[in-house]
Coordinates of C-alpha atoms and ligand atoms in Angstrom, one line a residue:
X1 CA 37.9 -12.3 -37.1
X2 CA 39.6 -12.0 -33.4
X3 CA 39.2 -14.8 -31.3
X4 CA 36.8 -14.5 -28.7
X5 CA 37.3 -13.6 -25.3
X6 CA 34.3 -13.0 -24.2
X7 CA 33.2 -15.3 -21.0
X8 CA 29.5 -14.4 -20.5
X9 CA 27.4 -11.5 -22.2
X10 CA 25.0 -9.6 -20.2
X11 CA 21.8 -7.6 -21.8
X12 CA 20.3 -5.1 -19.6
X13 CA 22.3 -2.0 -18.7
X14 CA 19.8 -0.8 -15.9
X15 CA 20.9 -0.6 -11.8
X16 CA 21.1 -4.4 -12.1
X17 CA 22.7 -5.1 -15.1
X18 CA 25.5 -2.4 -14.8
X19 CA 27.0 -3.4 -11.3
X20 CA 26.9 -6.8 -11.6
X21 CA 28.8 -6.8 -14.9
X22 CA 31.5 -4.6 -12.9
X23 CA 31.2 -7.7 -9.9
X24 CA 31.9 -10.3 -12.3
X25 CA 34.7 -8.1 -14.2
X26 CA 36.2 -7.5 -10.2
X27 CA 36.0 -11.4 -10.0
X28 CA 38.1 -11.4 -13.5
X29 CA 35.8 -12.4 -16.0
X30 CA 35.3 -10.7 -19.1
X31 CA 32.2 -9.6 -20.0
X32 CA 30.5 -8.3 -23.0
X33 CA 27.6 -5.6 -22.3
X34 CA 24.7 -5.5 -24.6
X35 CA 21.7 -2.8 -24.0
X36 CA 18.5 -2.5 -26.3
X37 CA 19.4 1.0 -26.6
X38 CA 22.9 1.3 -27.5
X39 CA 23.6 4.4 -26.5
X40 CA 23.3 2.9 -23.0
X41 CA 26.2 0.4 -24.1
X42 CA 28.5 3.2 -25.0
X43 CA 27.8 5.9 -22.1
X44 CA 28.8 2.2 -19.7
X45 CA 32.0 1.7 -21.6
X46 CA 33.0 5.7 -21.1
X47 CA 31.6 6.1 -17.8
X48 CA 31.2 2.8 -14.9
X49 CA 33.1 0.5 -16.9
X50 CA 35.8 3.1 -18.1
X51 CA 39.4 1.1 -17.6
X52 CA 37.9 -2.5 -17.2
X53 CA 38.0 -5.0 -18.7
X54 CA 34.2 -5.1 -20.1
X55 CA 33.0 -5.0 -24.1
X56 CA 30.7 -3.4 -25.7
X57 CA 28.5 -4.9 -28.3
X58 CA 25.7 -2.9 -30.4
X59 CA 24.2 -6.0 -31.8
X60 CA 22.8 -9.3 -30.6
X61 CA 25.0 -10.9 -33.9
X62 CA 27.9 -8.7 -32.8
X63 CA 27.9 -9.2 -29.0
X64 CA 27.5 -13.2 -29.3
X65 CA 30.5 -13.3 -32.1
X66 CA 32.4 -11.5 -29.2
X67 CA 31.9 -15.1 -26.8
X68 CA 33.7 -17.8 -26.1
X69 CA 31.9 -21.2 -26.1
X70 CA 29.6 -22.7 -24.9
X71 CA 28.3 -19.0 -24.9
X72 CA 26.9 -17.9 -21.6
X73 CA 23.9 -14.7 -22.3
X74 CA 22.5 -13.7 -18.9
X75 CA 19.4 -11.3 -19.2
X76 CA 19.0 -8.5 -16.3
X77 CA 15.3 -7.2 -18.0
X78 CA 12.2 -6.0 -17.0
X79 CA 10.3 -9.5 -16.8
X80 CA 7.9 -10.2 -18.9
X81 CA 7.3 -10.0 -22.8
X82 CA 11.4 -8.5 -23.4
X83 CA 12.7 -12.1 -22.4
X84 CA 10.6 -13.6 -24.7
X85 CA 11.5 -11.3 -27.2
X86 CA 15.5 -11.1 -26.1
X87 CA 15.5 -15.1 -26.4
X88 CA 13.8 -15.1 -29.6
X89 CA 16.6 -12.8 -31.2
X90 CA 19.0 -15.0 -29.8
X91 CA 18.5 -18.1 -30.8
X92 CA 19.1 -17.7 -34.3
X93 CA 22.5 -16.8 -32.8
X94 CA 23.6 -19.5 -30.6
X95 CA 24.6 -23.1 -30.9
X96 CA 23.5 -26.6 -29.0
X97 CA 24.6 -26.4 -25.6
X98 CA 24.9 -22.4 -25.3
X99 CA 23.1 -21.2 -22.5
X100 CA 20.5 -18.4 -21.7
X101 CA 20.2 -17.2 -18.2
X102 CA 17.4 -14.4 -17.5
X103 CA 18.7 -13.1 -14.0
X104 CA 15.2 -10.7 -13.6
X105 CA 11.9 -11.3 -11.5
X106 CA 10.6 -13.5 -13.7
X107 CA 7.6 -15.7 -12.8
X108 CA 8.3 -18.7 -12.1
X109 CA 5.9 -20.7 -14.6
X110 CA 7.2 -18.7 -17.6
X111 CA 10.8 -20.0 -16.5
X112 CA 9.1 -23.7 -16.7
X113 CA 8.1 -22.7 -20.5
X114 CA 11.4 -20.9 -20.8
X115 CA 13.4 -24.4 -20.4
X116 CA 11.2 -26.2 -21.9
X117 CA 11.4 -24.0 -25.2
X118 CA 15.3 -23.8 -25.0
X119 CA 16.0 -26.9 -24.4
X120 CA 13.7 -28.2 -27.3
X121 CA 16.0 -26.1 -29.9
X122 CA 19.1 -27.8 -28.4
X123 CA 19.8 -24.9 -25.8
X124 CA 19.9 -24.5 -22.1
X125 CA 18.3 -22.1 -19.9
X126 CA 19.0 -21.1 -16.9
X127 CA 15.9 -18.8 -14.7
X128 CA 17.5 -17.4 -11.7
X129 CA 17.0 -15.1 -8.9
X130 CA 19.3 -12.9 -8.0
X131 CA 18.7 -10.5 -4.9
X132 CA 20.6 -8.0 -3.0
X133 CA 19.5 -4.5 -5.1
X134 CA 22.1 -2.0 -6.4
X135 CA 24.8 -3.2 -3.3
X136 CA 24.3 -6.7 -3.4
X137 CA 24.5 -6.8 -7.5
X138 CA 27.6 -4.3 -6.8
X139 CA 28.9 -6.7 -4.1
X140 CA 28.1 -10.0 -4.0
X141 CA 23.9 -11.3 -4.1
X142 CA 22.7 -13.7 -3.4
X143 CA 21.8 -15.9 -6.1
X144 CA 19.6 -18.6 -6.5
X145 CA 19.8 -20.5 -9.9
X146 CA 18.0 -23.0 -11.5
X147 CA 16.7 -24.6 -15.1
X148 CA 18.9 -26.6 -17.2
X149 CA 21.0 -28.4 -14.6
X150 CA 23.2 -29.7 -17.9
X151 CA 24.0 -26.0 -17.8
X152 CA 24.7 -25.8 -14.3
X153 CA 29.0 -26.6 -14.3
X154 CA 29.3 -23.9 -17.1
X155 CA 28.2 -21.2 -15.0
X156 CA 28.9 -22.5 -11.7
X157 CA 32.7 -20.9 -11.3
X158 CA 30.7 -17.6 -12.3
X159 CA 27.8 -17.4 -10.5
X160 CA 29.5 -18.5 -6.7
X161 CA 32.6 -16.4 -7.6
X162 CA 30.1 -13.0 -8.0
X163 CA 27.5 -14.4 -5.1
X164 CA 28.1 -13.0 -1.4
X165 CA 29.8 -15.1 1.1
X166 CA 29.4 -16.3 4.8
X167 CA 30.9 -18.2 7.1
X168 CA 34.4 -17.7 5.8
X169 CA 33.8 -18.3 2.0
X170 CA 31.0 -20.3 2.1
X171 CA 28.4 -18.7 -1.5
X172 CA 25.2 -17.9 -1.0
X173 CA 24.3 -19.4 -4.5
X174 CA 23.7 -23.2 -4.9
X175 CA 22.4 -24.9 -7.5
X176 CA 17.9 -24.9 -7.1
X177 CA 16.2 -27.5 -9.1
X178 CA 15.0 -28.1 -12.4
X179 CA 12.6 -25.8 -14.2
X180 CA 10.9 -22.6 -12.8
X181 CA 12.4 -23.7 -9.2
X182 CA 15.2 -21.2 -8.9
X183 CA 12.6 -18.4 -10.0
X184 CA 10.3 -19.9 -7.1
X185 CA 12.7 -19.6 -4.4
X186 CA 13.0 -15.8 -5.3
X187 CA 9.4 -15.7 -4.9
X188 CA 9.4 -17.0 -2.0
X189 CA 12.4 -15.0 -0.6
X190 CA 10.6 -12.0 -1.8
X191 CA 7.3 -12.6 -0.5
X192 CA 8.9 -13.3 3.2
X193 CA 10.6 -10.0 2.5
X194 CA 7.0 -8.4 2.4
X195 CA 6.3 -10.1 5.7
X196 CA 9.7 -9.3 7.5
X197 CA 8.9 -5.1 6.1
X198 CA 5.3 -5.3 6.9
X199 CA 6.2 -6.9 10.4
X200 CA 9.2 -4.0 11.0
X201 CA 6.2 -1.6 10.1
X202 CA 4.0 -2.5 12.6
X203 CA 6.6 -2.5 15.6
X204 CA 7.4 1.1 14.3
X205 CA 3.6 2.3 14.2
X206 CA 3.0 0.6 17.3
X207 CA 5.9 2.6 18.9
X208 CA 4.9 6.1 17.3
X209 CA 1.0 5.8 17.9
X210 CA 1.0 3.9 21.2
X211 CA 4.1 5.3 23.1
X212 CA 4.4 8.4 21.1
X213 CA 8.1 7.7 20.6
X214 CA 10.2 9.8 18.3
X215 CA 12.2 8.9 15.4
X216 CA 15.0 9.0 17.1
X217 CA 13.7 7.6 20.2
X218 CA 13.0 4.4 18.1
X219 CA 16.3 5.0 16.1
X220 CA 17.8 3.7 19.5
X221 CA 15.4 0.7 19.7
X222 CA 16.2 -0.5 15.8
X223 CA 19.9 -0.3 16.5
X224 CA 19.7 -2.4 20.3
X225 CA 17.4 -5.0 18.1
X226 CA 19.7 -5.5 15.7
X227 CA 22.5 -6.5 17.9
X228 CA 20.4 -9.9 19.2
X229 CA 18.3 -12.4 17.2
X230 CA 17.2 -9.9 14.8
X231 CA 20.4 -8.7 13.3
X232 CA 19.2 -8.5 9.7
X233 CA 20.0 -6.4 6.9
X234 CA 15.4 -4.9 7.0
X235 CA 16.3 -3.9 10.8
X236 CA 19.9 -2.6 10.4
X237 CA 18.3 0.4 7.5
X238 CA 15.0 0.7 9.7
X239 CA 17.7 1.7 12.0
X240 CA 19.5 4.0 9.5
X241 CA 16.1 5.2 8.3
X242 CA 15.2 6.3 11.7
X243 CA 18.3 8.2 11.7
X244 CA 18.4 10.3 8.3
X245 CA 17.2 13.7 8.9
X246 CA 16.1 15.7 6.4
X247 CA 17.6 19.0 5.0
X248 CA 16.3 21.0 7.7
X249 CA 17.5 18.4 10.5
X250 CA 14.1 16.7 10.5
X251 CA 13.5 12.8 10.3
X252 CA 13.1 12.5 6.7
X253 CA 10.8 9.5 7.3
X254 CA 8.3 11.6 9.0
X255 CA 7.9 13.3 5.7
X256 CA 7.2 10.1 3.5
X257 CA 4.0 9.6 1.9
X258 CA 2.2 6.8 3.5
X259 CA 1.4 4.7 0.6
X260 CA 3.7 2.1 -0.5
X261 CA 4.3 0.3 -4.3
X262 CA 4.9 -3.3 -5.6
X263 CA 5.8 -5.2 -8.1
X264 CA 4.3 -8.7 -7.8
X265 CA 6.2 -10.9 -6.5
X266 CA 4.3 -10.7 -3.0
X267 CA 1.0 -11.0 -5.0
X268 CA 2.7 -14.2 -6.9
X269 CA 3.2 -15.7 -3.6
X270 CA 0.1 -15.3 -2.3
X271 CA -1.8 -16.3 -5.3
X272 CA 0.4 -19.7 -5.6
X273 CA 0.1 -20.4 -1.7
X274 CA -3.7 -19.9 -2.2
X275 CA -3.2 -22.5 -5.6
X276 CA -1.5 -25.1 -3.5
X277 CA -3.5 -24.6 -0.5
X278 CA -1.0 -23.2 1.7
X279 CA -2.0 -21.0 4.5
X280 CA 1.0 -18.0 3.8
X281 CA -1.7 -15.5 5.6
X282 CA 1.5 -13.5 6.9
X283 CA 3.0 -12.9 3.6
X284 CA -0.8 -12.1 2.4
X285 CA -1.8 -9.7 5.0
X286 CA 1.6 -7.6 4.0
X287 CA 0.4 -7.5 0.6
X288 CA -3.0 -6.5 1.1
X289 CA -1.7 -3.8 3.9
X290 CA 0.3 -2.3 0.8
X291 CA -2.8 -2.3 -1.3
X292 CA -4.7 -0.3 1.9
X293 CA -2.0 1.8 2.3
X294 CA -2.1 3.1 -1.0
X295 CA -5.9 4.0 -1.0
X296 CA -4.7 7.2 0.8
X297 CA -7.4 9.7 -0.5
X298 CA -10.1 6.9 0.8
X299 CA -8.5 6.8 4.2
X300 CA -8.3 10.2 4.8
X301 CA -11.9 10.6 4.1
X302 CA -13.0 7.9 6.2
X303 CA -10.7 8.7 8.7
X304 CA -13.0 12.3 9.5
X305 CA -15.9 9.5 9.9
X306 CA -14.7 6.3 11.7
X307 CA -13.6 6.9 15.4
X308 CA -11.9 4.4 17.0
X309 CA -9.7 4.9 20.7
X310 CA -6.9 7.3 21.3
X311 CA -3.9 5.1 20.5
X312 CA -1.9 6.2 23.3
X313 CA -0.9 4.3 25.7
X314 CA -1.1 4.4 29.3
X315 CA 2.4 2.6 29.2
X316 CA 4.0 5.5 27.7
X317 CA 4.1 7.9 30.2
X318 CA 5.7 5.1 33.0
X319 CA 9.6 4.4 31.6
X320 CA 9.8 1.5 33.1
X321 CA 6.4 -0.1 31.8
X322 CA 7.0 1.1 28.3
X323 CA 10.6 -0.2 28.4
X324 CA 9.0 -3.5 29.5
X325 CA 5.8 -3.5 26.6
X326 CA 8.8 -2.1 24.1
X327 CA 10.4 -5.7 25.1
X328 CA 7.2 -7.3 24.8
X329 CA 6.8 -5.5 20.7
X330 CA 10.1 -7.3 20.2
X331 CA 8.8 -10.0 21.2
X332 CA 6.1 -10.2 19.0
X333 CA 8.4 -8.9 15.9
X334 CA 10.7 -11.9 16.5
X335 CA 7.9 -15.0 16.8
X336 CA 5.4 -13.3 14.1
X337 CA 9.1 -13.8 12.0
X338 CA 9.4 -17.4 13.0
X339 CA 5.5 -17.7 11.7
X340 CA 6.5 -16.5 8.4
X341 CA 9.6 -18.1 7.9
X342 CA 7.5 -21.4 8.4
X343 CA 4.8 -20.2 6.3
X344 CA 7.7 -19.6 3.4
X345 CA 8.9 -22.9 3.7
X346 CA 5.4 -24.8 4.0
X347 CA 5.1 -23.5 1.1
X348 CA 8.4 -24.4 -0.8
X349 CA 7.9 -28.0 0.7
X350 CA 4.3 -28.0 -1.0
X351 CA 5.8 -26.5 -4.1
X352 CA 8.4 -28.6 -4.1
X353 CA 6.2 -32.1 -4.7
X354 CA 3.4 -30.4 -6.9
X355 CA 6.5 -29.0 -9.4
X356 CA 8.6 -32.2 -8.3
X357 CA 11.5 -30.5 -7.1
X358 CA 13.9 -32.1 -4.6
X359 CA 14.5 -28.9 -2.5
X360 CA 17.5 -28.5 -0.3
X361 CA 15.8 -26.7 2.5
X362 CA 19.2 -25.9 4.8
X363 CA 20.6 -24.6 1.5
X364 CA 18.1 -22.4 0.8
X365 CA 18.3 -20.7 3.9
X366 CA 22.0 -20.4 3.4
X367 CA 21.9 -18.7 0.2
X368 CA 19.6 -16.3 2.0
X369 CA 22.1 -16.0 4.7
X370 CA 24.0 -13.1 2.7
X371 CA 23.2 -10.6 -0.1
X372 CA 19.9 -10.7 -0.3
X373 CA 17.1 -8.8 1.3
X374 CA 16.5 -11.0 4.2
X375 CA 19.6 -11.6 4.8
X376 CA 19.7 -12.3 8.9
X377 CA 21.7 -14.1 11.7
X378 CA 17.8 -16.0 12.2
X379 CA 18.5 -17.8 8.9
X380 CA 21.8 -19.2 10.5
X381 CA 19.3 -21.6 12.8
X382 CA 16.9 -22.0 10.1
X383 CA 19.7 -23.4 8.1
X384 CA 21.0 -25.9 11.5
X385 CA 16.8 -26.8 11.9
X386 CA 16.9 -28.2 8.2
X387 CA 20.3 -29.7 8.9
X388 CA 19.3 -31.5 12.2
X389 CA 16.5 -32.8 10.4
X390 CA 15.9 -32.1 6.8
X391 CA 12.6 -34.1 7.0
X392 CA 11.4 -31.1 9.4
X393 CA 7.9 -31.0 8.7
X394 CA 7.2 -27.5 9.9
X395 CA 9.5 -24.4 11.6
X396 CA 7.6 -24.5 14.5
X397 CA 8.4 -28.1 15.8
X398 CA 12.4 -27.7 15.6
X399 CA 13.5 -27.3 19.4
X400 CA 15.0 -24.2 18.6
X401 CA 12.1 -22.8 17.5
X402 CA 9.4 -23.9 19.6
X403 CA 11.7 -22.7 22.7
X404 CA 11.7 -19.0 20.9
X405 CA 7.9 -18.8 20.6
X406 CA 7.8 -20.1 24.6
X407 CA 9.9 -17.1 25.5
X408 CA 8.0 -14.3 23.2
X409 CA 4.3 -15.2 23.5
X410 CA 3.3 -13.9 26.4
X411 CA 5.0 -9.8 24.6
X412 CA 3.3 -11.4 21.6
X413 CA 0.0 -12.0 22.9
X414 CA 0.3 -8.9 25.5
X415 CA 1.2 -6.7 22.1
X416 CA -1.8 -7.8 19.9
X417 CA -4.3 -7.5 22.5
X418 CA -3.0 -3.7 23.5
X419 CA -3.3 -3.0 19.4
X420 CA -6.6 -4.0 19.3
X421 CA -7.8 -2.4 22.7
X422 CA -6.3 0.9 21.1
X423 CA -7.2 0.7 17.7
X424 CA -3.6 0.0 15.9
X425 CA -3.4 -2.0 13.4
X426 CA -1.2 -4.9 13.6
X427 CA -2.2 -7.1 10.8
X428 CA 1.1 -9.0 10.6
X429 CA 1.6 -9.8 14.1
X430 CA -2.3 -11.2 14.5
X431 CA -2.4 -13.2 11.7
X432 CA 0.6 -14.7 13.2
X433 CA -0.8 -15.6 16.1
X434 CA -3.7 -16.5 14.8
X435 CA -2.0 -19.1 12.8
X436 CA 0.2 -20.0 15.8
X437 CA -2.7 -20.6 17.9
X438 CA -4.8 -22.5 15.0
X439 CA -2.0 -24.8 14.0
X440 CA -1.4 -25.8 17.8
X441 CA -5.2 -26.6 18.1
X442 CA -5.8 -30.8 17.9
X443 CA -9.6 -29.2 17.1
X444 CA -11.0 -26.5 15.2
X445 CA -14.5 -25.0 14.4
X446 CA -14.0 -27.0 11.0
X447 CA -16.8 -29.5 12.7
X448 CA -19.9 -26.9 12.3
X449 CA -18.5 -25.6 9.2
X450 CA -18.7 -29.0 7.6
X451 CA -22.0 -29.2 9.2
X452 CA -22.9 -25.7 7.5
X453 CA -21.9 -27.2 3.8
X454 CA -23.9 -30.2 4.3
X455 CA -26.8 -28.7 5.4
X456 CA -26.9 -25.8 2.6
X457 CA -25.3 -28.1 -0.2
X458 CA -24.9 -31.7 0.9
X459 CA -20.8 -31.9 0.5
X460 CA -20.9 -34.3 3.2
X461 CA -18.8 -34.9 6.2
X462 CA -16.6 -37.3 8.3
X463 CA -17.3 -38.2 11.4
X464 CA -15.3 -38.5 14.5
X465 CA -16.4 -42.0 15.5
X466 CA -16.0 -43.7 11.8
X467 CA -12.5 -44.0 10.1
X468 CA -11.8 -41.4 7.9
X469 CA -12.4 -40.9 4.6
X470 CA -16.4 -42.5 5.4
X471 CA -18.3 -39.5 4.2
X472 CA -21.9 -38.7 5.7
X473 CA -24.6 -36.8 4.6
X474 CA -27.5 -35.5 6.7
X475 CA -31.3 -34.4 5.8
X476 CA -30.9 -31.5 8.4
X477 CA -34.5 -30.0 7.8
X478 CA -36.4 -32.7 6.5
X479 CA -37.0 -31.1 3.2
X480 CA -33.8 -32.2 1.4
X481 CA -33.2 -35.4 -0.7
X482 CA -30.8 -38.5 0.3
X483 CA -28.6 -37.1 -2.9
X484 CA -25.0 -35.5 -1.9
X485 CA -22.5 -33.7 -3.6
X486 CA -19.3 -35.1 -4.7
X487 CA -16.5 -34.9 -2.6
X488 CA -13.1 -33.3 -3.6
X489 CA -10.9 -30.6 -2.5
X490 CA -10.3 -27.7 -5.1
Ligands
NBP1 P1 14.6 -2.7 -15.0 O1 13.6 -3.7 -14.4 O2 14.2 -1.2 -14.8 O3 14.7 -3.0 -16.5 C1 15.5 -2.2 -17.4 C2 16.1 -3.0 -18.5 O4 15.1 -3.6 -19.2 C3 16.8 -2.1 -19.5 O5 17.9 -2.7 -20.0 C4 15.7 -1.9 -20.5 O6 16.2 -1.5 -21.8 C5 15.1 -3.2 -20.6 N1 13.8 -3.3 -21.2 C6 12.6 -2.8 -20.8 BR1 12.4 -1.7 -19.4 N2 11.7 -3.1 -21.6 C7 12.2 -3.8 -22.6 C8 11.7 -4.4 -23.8 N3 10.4 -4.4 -24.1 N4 12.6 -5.1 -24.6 C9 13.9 -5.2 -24.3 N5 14.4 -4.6 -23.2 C10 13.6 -3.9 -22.3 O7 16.0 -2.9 -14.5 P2 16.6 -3.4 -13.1 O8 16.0 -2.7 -11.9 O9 18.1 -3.4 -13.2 O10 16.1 -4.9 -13.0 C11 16.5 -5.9 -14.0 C12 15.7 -7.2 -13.6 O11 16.2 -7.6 -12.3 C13 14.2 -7.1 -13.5 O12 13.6 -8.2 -13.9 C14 14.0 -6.8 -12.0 O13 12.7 -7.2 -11.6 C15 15.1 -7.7 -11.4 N6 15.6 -7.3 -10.1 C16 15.7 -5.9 -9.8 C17 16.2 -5.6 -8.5 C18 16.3 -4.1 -8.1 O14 16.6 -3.9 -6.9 N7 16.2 -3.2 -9.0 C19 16.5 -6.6 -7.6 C20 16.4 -7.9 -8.0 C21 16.0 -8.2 -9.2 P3 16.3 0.0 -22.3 O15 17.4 0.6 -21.6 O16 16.4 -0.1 -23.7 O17 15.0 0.6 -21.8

């Protein structure tokens, strides 16, 4: 038998799979492509990967006797049940210290059990995210690894060589954390994705319904934004989008069906920020505006019976008041951003304690700086905020920060009141205040509503003239007993 020459196998020959086996083969390393249908594996070698360097292999047996050790076996699957199955095949295969890496969506507590099971037959495992699509696979991703550190220098040379680049060089792919915690940061990055699309989706409804601007009219706006503190990757094809006319010259988006899909990982983040307690109502109000948006028939019927205002504004017919309220809707775009962004990361600090991670906050934000989805200039600063002071306990407080939210609230404020007054929904942008003006409040309404629970269950409360942690219960009507309920948090 040949020697091998193999440096890293790759299963999955979908959009994924495919370009980043012709990035790594562009960065010189030799891969060996594996598909569970092998006819896949053979119309790659003829086609994409005609005159590289890349193998085929039409078995697991065959395609691992094609590596060199310690084998490297990255997975770019649909998530779920087929990495299970794809690392039981292997493992009769491989030896101690080969390493699995699945590179799909996967959710971050199977990655956990995926380590654990690996390592406990002598293996290493590697979960991580990889984001950028069909371009930033193609191109350079951004890629967030983490798992078996042991496994960490064998793939290192790989995985930054592939990963997209700023500053001069600089990969956006660090090592994460142990376990699941690579898997969680792509969660995270793709639930504040949600947010930054559901956010760039208001501003765009606001301008159509309230101004009665054009596509091409706001085609303009998207490309001014993205010059300043917005320059992102979402805002940059929003632009483009705005632009592409259809075959007969129309805008194209104009003709889109108003319902959008998903594939969980918003849901994932909401459900885990609800878990641990986390208030990520930005990144929740983008998923639940997809899950409206696709109860089309529904809307349309009650859409005949529910009048609300006429959405227009009287702005729109003065050019220089609606260039000022369009200012003000940037406005609230940028600081509703800044919410999420330190929603996202109260998150990840939460995460990081509960799954005991030590998280390298600044990094994060630099391996989000380029390839990925949310890739933006903005994540320059939140990169120097965790720098300054890693210890940063939330977004908001960095100077930076809390000098951008001076400038924007009064378009932010100005913006959610004029959507509500006219009936347009902004469900990203109020939520955002909302949580802006909550977390800057020394007191909330909490008072009566601990009142409410004692007097219909007796949970008790804390009073604001004993220390805390004293709990109190009172006999509001007379009727009850002196017994109260326990007191924990769930
Ligand atoms: P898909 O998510 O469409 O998955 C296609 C691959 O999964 C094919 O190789 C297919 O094999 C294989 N597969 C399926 Br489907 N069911 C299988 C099963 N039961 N057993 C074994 N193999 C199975 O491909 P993708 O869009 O390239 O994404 C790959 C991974 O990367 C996913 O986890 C995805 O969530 C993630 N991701 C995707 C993007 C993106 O923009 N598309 C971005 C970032 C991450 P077959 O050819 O035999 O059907």
């Amino acid at each position: 038998m040949s020697t091998p020459t193999g440096d890293i196998a790759l299963i999955g020959l979908a959009v994924m799979g495919q370009n980043l086996i012709l990035n790594m083969n562009d960065h010189g390393f030799n891969v060996v492509a594996y598909n569970r249908t092998t006819a896949k594996v053979d119309e790659f070698l003829a086609n994409e990967a005609k005159g590289t360097r890349v193998q085929g292999a039409h078995s697991i047996e065959e395609m691992v006797s094609k590596l060199k050790t310690p084998r490297r076996v990255m997975m770019l699957v649909k998530a779920g049940q087929a990495v299970d199955d794809f690392i039981e095949q292997l493992i009769p295969h491989l030896s101690a210290g080969d390493i699995i890496i699945d590179g799909g969506n996967s959710l971050y507590g199977d990655t956990e059990r995926r380590v654990k099971y690996c390592e406990s037959k002598g293996l290493l495992f590697i979960g991580t995210g990889v984001s950028g699509g069909e371009e930033g696979a193609r191109r350079g991703p951004s890629i967030m690894p983490g798992g078996s550190f042991k496994a960490w220098d064998a793939v290192k040379d790989i995985f930054q060589g592939v990963s997209a680049k700023v500053d001069n060089g600089v990969p956006c792919c660090d090592w994460v954390g142990y376990g699941g915690a690579g898997h969680y940061v792509k969660m995270i990055h793709n639930g504040i994705e949600y947010g930054d699309m559901q956010l760039i989706c208001e501003a765009y409804n606001i301008m159509k319904s309230g101004l009665g601007m054009s596509a091409d009219e706001m085609h303009e706006v998207f490309a001014e934004w993205n010059q300043g503190e917005l320059d992102s990757f979402l805002v940059e094809i929003t632009r483009d989008i705005l632009g592409f006319k259809d075959v007969d010259g129309s805008p194209l988006v104009d003709r889109i069906l108003d319902t959008a899909g998903q594939k969980g990982t918003g849901k994932w983040t909401v459900i885990d920020s609800a878990n641990l307690a986390q208030p990520v109502s930005l990144i929740a109000e983008a998923v639940f505006s997809r899950c409206v948006s696709s109860m089309k028939d529904e809307r349309v019927k009650a859409a005949r019976k529910l009048k609300g205002p006429n959405p227009l504004m009287a702005v729109a017919k003065n050019p220089t008041a609606k260039k000022a309220f369009i200012a003000d809707i940037k406005s609230a775009l940028y600081a509703s951003k800044i919410v999420s962004y330190s929603q996202g990361y109260m998150l990840l600090r939460t995460a990081a304690v509960e799954y005991k991670w030590k998280l390298n906050y600044g990094g994060i934000a630099l391996m989000w700086r380029g390839g990925c989805i949310i890739r933006s200039r903005f994540l320059g600063k939140i990169k120097e905020a965790y720098d300054t002071n890693p210890k940063l306990a939330n977004l908001l407080l960095d100077d930076y920060f809390r000098g951008e939210i001076k400038n924007s609230q009064k378009g932010w404020r100005n913006v959610v009141a004029a959507a509500a007054r006219k009936g347009i929904p902004v469900p990203a942008f109020s939520t955002a205040l909302a949580f802006f003006d909550q977390y800057r409040s020394a007191s909330l309404p909490a008072n009566l509503l601990q009142a409410q629970r004692d007097y219909f269950g007796a949970h008790t409360y804390e009073r604001t003239d004993k220390p805390r942690g004293e709990f109190f219960h009172t006999n509001w009507t007379g009727r009850g007993g002196n017994v109260s309920s326990s007191t924990y948090n769930a």
